[in-house]
PDB file of C-alpha atoms and ligand atoms in Angstrom:
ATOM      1  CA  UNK R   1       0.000   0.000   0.000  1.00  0.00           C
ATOM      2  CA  UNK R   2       1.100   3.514  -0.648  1.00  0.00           C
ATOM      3  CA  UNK R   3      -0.347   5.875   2.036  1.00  0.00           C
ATOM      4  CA  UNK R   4      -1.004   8.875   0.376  1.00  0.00           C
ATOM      5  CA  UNK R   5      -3.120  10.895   2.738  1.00  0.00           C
ATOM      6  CA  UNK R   6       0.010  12.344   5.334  1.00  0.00           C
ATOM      7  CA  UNK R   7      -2.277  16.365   5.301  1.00  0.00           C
ATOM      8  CA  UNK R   8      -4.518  13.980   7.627  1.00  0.00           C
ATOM      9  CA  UNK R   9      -2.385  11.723   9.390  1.00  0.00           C
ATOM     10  CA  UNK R  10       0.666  10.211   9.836  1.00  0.00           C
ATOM     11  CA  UNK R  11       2.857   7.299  11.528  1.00  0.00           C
ATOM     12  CA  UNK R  12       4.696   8.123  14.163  1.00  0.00           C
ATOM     13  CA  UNK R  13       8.439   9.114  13.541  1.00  0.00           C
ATOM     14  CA  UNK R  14      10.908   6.895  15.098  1.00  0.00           C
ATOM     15  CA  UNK R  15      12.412  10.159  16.832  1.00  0.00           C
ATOM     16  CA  UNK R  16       9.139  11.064  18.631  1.00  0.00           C
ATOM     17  CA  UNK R  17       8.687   7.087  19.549  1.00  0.00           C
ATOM     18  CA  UNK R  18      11.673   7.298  21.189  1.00  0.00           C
ATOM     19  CA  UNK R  19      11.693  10.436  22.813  1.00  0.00           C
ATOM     20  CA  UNK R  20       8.074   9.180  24.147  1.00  0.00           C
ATOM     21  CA  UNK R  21       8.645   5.753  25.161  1.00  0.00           C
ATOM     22  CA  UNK R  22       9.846   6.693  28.461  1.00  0.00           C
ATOM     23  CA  UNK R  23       6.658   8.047  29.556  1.00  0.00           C
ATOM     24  CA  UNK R  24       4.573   5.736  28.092  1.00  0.00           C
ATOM     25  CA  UNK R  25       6.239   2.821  30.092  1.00  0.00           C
ATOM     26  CA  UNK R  26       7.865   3.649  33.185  1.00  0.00           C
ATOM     27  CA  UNK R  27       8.310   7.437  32.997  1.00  0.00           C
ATOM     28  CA  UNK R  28       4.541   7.822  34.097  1.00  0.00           C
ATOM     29  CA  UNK R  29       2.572   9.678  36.261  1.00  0.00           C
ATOM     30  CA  UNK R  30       0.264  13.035  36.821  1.00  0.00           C
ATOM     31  CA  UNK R  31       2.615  15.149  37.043  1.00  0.00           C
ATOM     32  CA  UNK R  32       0.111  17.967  38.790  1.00  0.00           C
ATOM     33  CA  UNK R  33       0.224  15.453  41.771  1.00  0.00           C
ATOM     34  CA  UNK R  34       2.316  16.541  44.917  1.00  0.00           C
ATOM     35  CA  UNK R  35       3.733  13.019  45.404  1.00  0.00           C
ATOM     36  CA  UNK R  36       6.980  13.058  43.605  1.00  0.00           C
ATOM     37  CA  UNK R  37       6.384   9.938  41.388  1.00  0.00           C
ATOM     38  CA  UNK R  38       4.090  12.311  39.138  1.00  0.00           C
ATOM     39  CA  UNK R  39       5.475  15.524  40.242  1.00  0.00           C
ATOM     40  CA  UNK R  40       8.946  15.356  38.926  1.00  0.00           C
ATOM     41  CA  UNK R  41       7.649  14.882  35.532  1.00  0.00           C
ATOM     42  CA  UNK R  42       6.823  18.493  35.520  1.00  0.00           C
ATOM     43  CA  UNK R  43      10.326  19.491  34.863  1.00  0.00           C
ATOM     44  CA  UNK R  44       9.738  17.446  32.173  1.00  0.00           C
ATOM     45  CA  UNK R  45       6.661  19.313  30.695  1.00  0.00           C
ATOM     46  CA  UNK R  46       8.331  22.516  31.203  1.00  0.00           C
ATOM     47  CA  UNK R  47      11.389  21.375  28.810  1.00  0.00           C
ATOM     48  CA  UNK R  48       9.036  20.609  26.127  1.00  0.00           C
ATOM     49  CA  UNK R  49       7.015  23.813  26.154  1.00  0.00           C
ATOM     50  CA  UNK R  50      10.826  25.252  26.024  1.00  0.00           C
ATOM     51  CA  UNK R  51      11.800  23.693  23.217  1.00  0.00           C
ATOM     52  CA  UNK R  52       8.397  24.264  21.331  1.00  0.00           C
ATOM     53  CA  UNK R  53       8.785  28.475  22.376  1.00  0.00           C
ATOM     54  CA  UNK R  54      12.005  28.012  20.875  1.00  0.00           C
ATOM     55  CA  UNK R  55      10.645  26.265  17.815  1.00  0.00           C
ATOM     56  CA  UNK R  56       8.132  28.517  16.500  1.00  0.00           C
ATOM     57  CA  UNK R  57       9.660  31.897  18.137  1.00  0.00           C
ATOM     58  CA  UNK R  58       7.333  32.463  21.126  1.00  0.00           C
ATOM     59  CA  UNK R  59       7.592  32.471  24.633  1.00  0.00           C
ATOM     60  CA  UNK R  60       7.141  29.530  26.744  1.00  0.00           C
ATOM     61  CA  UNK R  61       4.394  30.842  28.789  1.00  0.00           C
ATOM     62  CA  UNK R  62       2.553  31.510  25.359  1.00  0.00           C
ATOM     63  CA  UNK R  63       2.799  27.523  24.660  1.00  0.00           C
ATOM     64  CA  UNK R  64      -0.485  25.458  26.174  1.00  0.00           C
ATOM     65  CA  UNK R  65      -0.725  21.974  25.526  1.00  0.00           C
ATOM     66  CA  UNK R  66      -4.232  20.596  24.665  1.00  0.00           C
ATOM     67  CA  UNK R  67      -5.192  17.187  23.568  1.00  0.00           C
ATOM     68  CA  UNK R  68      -6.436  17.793  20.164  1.00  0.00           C
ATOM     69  CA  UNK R  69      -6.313  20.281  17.494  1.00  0.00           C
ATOM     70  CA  UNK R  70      -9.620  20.919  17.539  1.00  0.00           C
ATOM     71  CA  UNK R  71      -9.450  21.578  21.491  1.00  0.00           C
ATOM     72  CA  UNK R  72      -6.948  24.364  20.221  1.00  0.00           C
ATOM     73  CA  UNK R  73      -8.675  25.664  17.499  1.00  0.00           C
ATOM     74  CA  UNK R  74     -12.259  26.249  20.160  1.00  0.00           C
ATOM     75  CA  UNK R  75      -9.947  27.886  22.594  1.00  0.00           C
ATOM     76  CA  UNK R  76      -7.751  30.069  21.132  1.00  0.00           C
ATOM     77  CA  UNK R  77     -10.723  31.426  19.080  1.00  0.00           C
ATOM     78  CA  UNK R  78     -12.700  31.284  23.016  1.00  0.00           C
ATOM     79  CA  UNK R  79      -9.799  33.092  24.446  1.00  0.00           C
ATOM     80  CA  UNK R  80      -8.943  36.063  21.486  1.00  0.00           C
ATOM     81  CA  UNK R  81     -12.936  36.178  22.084  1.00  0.00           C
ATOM     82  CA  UNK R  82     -12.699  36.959  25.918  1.00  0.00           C
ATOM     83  CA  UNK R  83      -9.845  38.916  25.659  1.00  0.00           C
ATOM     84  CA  UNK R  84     -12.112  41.316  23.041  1.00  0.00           C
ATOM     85  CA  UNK R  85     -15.766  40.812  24.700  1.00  0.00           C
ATOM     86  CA  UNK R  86     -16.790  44.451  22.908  1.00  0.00           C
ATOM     87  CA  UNK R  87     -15.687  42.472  19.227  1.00  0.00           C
ATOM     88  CA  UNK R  88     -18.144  40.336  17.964  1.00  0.00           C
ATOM     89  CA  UNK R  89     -17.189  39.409  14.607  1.00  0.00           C
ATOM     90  CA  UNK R  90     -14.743  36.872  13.549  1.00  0.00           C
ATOM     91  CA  UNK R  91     -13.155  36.084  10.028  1.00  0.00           C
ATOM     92  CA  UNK R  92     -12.919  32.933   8.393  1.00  0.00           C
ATOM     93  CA  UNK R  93     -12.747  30.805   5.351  1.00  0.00           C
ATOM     94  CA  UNK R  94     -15.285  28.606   3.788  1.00  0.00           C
ATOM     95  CA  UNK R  95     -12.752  25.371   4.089  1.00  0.00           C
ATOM     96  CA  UNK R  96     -11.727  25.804   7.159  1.00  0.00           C
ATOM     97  CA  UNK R  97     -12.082  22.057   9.234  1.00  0.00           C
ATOM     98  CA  UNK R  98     -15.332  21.341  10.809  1.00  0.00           C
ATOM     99  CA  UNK R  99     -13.730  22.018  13.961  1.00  0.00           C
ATOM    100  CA  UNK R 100     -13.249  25.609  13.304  1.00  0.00           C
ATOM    101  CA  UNK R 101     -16.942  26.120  11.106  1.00  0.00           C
ATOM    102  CA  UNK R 102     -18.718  23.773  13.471  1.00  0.00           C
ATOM    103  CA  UNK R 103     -17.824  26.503  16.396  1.00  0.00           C
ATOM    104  CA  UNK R 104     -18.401  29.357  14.170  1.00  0.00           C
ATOM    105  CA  UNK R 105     -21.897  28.564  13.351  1.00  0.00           C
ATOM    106  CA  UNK R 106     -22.190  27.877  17.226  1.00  0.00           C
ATOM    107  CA  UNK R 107     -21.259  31.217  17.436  1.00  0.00           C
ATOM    108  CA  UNK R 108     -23.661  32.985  15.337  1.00  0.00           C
ATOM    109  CA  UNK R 109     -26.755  31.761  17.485  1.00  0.00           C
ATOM    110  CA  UNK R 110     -24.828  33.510  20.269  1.00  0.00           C
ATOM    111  CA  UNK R 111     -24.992  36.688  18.347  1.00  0.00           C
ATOM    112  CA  UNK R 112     -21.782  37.146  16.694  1.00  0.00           C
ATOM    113  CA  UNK R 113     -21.198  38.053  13.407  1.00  0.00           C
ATOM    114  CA  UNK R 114     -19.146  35.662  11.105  1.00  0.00           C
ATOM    115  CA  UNK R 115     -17.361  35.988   7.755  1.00  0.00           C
ATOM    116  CA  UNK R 116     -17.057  32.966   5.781  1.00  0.00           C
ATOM    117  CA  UNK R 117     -14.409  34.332   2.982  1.00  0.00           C
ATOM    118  CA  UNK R 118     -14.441  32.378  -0.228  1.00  0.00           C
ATOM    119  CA  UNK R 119     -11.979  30.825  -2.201  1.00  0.00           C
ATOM    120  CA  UNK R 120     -11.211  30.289  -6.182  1.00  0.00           C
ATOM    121  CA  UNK R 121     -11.732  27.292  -8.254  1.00  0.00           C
ATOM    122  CA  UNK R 122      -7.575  26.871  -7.124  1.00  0.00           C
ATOM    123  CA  UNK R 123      -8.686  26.787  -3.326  1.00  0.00           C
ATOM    124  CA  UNK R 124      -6.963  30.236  -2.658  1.00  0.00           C
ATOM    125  CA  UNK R 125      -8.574  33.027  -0.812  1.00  0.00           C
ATOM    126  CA  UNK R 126      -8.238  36.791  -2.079  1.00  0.00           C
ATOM    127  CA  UNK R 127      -6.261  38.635  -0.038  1.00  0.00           C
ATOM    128  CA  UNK R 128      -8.467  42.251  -0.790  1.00  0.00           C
ATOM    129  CA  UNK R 129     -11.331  40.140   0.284  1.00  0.00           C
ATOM    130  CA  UNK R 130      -9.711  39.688   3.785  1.00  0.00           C
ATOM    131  CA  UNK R 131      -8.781  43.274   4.070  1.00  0.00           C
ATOM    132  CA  UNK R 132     -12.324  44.047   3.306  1.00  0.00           C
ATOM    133  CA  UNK R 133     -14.011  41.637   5.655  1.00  0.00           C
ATOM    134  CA  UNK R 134     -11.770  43.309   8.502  1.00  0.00           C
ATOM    135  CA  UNK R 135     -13.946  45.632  10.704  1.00  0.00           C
ATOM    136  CA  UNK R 136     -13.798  47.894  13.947  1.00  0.00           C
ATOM    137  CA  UNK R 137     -15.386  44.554  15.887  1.00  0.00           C
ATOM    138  CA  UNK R 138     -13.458  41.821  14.183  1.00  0.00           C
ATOM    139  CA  UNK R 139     -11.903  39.957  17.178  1.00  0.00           C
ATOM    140  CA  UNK R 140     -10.201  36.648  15.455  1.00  0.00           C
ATOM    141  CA  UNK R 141      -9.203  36.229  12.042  1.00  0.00           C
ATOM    142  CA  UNK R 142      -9.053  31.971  11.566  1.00  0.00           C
ATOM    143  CA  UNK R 143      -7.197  30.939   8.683  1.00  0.00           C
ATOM    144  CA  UNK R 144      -5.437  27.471   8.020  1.00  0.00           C
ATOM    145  CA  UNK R 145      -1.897  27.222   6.927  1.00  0.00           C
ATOM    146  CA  UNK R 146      -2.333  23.949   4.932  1.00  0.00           C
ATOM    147  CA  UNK R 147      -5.752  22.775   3.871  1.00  0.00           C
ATOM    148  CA  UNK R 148      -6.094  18.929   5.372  1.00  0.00           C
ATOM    149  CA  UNK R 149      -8.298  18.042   2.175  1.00  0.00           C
ATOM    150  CA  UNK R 150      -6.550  19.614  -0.500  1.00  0.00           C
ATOM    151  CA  UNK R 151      -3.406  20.482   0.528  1.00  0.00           C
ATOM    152  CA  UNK R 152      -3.431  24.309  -0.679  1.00  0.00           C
ATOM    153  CA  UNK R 153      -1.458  27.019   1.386  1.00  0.00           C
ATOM    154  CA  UNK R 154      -3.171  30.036   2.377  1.00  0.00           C
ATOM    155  CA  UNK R 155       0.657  32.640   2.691  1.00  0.00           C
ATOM    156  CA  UNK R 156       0.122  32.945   6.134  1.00  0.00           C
ATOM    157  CA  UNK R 157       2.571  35.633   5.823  1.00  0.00           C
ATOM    158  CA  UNK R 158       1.100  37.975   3.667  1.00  0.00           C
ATOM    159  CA  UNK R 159      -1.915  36.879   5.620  1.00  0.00           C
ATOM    160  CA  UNK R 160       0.143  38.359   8.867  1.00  0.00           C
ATOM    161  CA  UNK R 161       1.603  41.405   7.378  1.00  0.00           C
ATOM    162  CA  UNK R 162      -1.904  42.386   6.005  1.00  0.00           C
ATOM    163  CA  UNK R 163      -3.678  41.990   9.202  1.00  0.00           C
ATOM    164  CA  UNK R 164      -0.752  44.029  10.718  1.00  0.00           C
ATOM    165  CA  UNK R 165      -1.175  47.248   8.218  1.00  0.00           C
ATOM    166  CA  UNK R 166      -4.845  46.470   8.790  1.00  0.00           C
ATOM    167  CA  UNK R 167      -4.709  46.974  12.862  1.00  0.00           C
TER     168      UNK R 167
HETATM  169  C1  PLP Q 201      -6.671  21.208   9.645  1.00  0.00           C
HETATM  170  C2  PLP Q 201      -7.232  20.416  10.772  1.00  0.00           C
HETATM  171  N1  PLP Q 201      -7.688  21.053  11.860  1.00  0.00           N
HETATM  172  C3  PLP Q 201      -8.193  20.373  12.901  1.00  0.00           C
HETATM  173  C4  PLP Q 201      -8.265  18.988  12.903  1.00  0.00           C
HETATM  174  C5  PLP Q 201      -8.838  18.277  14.099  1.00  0.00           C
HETATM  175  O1  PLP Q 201      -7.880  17.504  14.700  1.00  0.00           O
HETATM  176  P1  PLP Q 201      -8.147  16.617  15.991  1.00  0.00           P
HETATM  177  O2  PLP Q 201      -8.683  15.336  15.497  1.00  0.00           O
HETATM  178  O3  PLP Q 201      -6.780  16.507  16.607  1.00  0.00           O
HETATM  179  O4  PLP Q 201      -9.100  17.338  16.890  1.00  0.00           O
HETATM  180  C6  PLP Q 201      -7.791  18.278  11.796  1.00  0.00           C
HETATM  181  C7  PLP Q 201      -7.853  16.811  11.765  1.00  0.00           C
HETATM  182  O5  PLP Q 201      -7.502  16.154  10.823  1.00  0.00           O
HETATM  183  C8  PLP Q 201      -7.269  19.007  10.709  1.00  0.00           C
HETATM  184  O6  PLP Q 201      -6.802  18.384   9.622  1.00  0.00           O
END
Protein backbone atom coordinates (compact mmCIF):
# COMPACT_ATOMS: atom_id res chain seq x y z
CA UNK A 1 0.00 0.00 0.00
CA UNK A 2 1.10 3.51 -0.65
CA UNK A 3 -0.35 5.88 2.04
CA UNK A 4 -1.00 8.87 0.38
CA UNK A 5 -3.12 10.90 2.74
CA UNK A 6 0.01 12.34 5.33
CA UNK A 7 -2.28 16.36 5.30
CA UNK A 8 -4.52 13.98 7.63
CA UNK A 9 -2.39 11.72 9.39
CA UNK A 10 0.67 10.21 9.84
CA UNK A 11 2.86 7.30 11.53
CA UNK A 12 4.70 8.12 14.16
CA UNK A 13 8.44 9.11 13.54
CA UNK A 14 10.91 6.90 15.10
CA UNK A 15 12.41 10.16 16.83
CA UNK A 16 9.14 11.06 18.63
CA UNK A 17 8.69 7.09 19.55
CA UNK A 18 11.67 7.30 21.19
CA UNK A 19 11.69 10.44 22.81
CA UNK A 20 8.07 9.18 24.15
CA UNK A 21 8.64 5.75 25.16
CA UNK A 22 9.85 6.69 28.46
CA UNK A 23 6.66 8.05 29.56
CA UNK A 24 4.57 5.74 28.09
CA UNK A 25 6.24 2.82 30.09
CA UNK A 26 7.86 3.65 33.18
CA UNK A 27 8.31 7.44 33.00
CA UNK A 28 4.54 7.82 34.10
CA UNK A 29 2.57 9.68 36.26
CA UNK A 30 0.26 13.03 36.82
CA UNK A 31 2.61 15.15 37.04
CA UNK A 32 0.11 17.97 38.79
CA UNK A 33 0.22 15.45 41.77
CA UNK A 34 2.32 16.54 44.92
CA UNK A 35 3.73 13.02 45.40
CA UNK A 36 6.98 13.06 43.60
CA UNK A 37 6.38 9.94 41.39
CA UNK A 38 4.09 12.31 39.14
CA UNK A 39 5.47 15.52 40.24
CA UNK A 40 8.95 15.36 38.93
CA UNK A 41 7.65 14.88 35.53
CA UNK A 42 6.82 18.49 35.52
CA UNK A 43 10.33 19.49 34.86
CA UNK A 44 9.74 17.45 32.17
CA UNK A 45 6.66 19.31 30.69
CA UNK A 46 8.33 22.52 31.20
CA UNK A 47 11.39 21.37 28.81
CA UNK A 48 9.04 20.61 26.13
CA UNK A 49 7.02 23.81 26.15
CA UNK A 50 10.83 25.25 26.02
CA UNK A 51 11.80 23.69 23.22
CA UNK A 52 8.40 24.26 21.33
CA UNK A 53 8.78 28.47 22.38
CA UNK A 54 12.00 28.01 20.87
CA UNK A 55 10.64 26.26 17.81
CA UNK A 56 8.13 28.52 16.50
CA UNK A 57 9.66 31.90 18.14
CA UNK A 58 7.33 32.46 21.13
CA UNK A 59 7.59 32.47 24.63
CA UNK A 60 7.14 29.53 26.74
CA UNK A 61 4.39 30.84 28.79
CA UNK A 62 2.55 31.51 25.36
CA UNK A 63 2.80 27.52 24.66
CA UNK A 64 -0.48 25.46 26.17
CA UNK A 65 -0.72 21.97 25.53
CA UNK A 66 -4.23 20.60 24.67
CA UNK A 67 -5.19 17.19 23.57
CA UNK A 68 -6.44 17.79 20.16
CA UNK A 69 -6.31 20.28 17.49
CA UNK A 70 -9.62 20.92 17.54
CA UNK A 71 -9.45 21.58 21.49
CA UNK A 72 -6.95 24.36 20.22
CA UNK A 73 -8.68 25.66 17.50
CA UNK A 74 -12.26 26.25 20.16
CA UNK A 75 -9.95 27.89 22.59
CA UNK A 76 -7.75 30.07 21.13
CA UNK A 77 -10.72 31.43 19.08
CA UNK A 78 -12.70 31.28 23.02
CA UNK A 79 -9.80 33.09 24.45
CA UNK A 80 -8.94 36.06 21.49
CA UNK A 81 -12.94 36.18 22.08
CA UNK A 82 -12.70 36.96 25.92
CA UNK A 83 -9.84 38.92 25.66
CA UNK A 84 -12.11 41.32 23.04
CA UNK A 85 -15.77 40.81 24.70
CA UNK A 86 -16.79 44.45 22.91
CA UNK A 87 -15.69 42.47 19.23
CA UNK A 88 -18.14 40.34 17.96
CA UNK A 89 -17.19 39.41 14.61
CA UNK A 90 -14.74 36.87 13.55
CA UNK A 91 -13.15 36.08 10.03
CA UNK A 92 -12.92 32.93 8.39
CA UNK A 93 -12.75 30.81 5.35
CA UNK A 94 -15.29 28.61 3.79
CA UNK A 95 -12.75 25.37 4.09
CA UNK A 96 -11.73 25.80 7.16
CA UNK A 97 -12.08 22.06 9.23
CA UNK A 98 -15.33 21.34 10.81
CA UNK A 99 -13.73 22.02 13.96
CA UNK A 100 -13.25 25.61 13.30
CA UNK A 101 -16.94 26.12 11.11
CA UNK A 102 -18.72 23.77 13.47
CA UNK A 103 -17.82 26.50 16.40
CA UNK A 104 -18.40 29.36 14.17
CA UNK A 105 -21.90 28.56 13.35
CA UNK A 106 -22.19 27.88 17.23
CA UNK A 107 -21.26 31.22 17.44
CA UNK A 108 -23.66 32.99 15.34
CA UNK A 109 -26.75 31.76 17.49
CA UNK A 110 -24.83 33.51 20.27
CA UNK A 111 -24.99 36.69 18.35
CA UNK A 112 -21.78 37.15 16.69
CA UNK A 113 -21.20 38.05 13.41
CA UNK A 114 -19.15 35.66 11.11
CA UNK A 115 -17.36 35.99 7.76
CA UNK A 116 -17.06 32.97 5.78
CA UNK A 117 -14.41 34.33 2.98
CA UNK A 118 -14.44 32.38 -0.23
CA UNK A 119 -11.98 30.82 -2.20
CA UNK A 120 -11.21 30.29 -6.18
CA UNK A 121 -11.73 27.29 -8.25
CA UNK A 122 -7.57 26.87 -7.12
CA UNK A 123 -8.69 26.79 -3.33
CA UNK A 124 -6.96 30.24 -2.66
CA UNK A 125 -8.57 33.03 -0.81
CA UNK A 126 -8.24 36.79 -2.08
CA UNK A 127 -6.26 38.64 -0.04
CA UNK A 128 -8.47 42.25 -0.79
CA UNK A 129 -11.33 40.14 0.28
CA UNK A 130 -9.71 39.69 3.78
CA UNK A 131 -8.78 43.27 4.07
CA UNK A 132 -12.32 44.05 3.31
CA UNK A 133 -14.01 41.64 5.66
CA UNK A 134 -11.77 43.31 8.50
CA UNK A 135 -13.95 45.63 10.70
CA UNK A 136 -13.80 47.89 13.95
CA UNK A 137 -15.39 44.55 15.89
CA UNK A 138 -13.46 41.82 14.18
CA UNK A 139 -11.90 39.96 17.18
CA UNK A 140 -10.20 36.65 15.46
CA UNK A 141 -9.20 36.23 12.04
CA UNK A 142 -9.05 31.97 11.57
CA UNK A 143 -7.20 30.94 8.68
CA UNK A 144 -5.44 27.47 8.02
CA UNK A 145 -1.90 27.22 6.93
CA UNK A 146 -2.33 23.95 4.93
CA UNK A 147 -5.75 22.77 3.87
CA UNK A 148 -6.09 18.93 5.37
CA UNK A 149 -8.30 18.04 2.17
CA UNK A 150 -6.55 19.61 -0.50
CA UNK A 151 -3.41 20.48 0.53
CA UNK A 152 -3.43 24.31 -0.68
CA UNK A 153 -1.46 27.02 1.39
CA UNK A 154 -3.17 30.04 2.38
CA UNK A 155 0.66 32.64 2.69
CA UNK A 156 0.12 32.94 6.13
CA UNK A 157 2.57 35.63 5.82
CA UNK A 158 1.10 37.98 3.67
CA UNK A 159 -1.91 36.88 5.62
CA UNK A 160 0.14 38.36 8.87
CA UNK A 161 1.60 41.40 7.38
CA UNK A 162 -1.90 42.39 6.00
CA UNK A 163 -3.68 41.99 9.20
CA UNK A 164 -0.75 44.03 10.72
CA UNK A 165 -1.17 47.25 8.22
CA UNK A 166 -4.85 46.47 8.79
CA UNK A 167 -4.71 46.97 12.86
C1 LIG B 1 -6.67 21.21 9.65
C2 LIG B 1 -7.23 20.42 10.77
N1 LIG B 1 -7.69 21.05 11.86
C3 LIG B 1 -8.19 20.37 12.90
C4 LIG B 1 -8.27 18.99 12.90
C5 LIG B 1 -8.84 18.28 14.10
O1 LIG B 1 -7.88 17.50 14.70
P1 LIG B 1 -8.15 16.62 15.99
O2 LIG B 1 -8.68 15.34 15.50
O3 LIG B 1 -6.78 16.51 16.61
O4 LIG B 1 -9.10 17.34 16.89
C6 LIG B 1 -7.79 18.28 11.80
C7 LIG B 1 -7.85 16.81 11.77
O5 LIG B 1 -7.50 16.15 10.82
C8 LIG B 1 -7.27 19.01 10.71
O6 LIG B 1 -6.80 18.38 9.62
Amino acid sequence: MIYLDYNSTTPVSPEVFEAMTPYLTSEWGNPSSTYKFGSKLKTVIEAARVQVAELIGARSMEIIFTSCATESNNTVINAALKANPRKRHIVTSAVEHSSVLNYCKALEKEAYRITYLPVDREGLLKLADLENAIAEETAVVSLMWANNETGVLFPVEKIGESLKESE
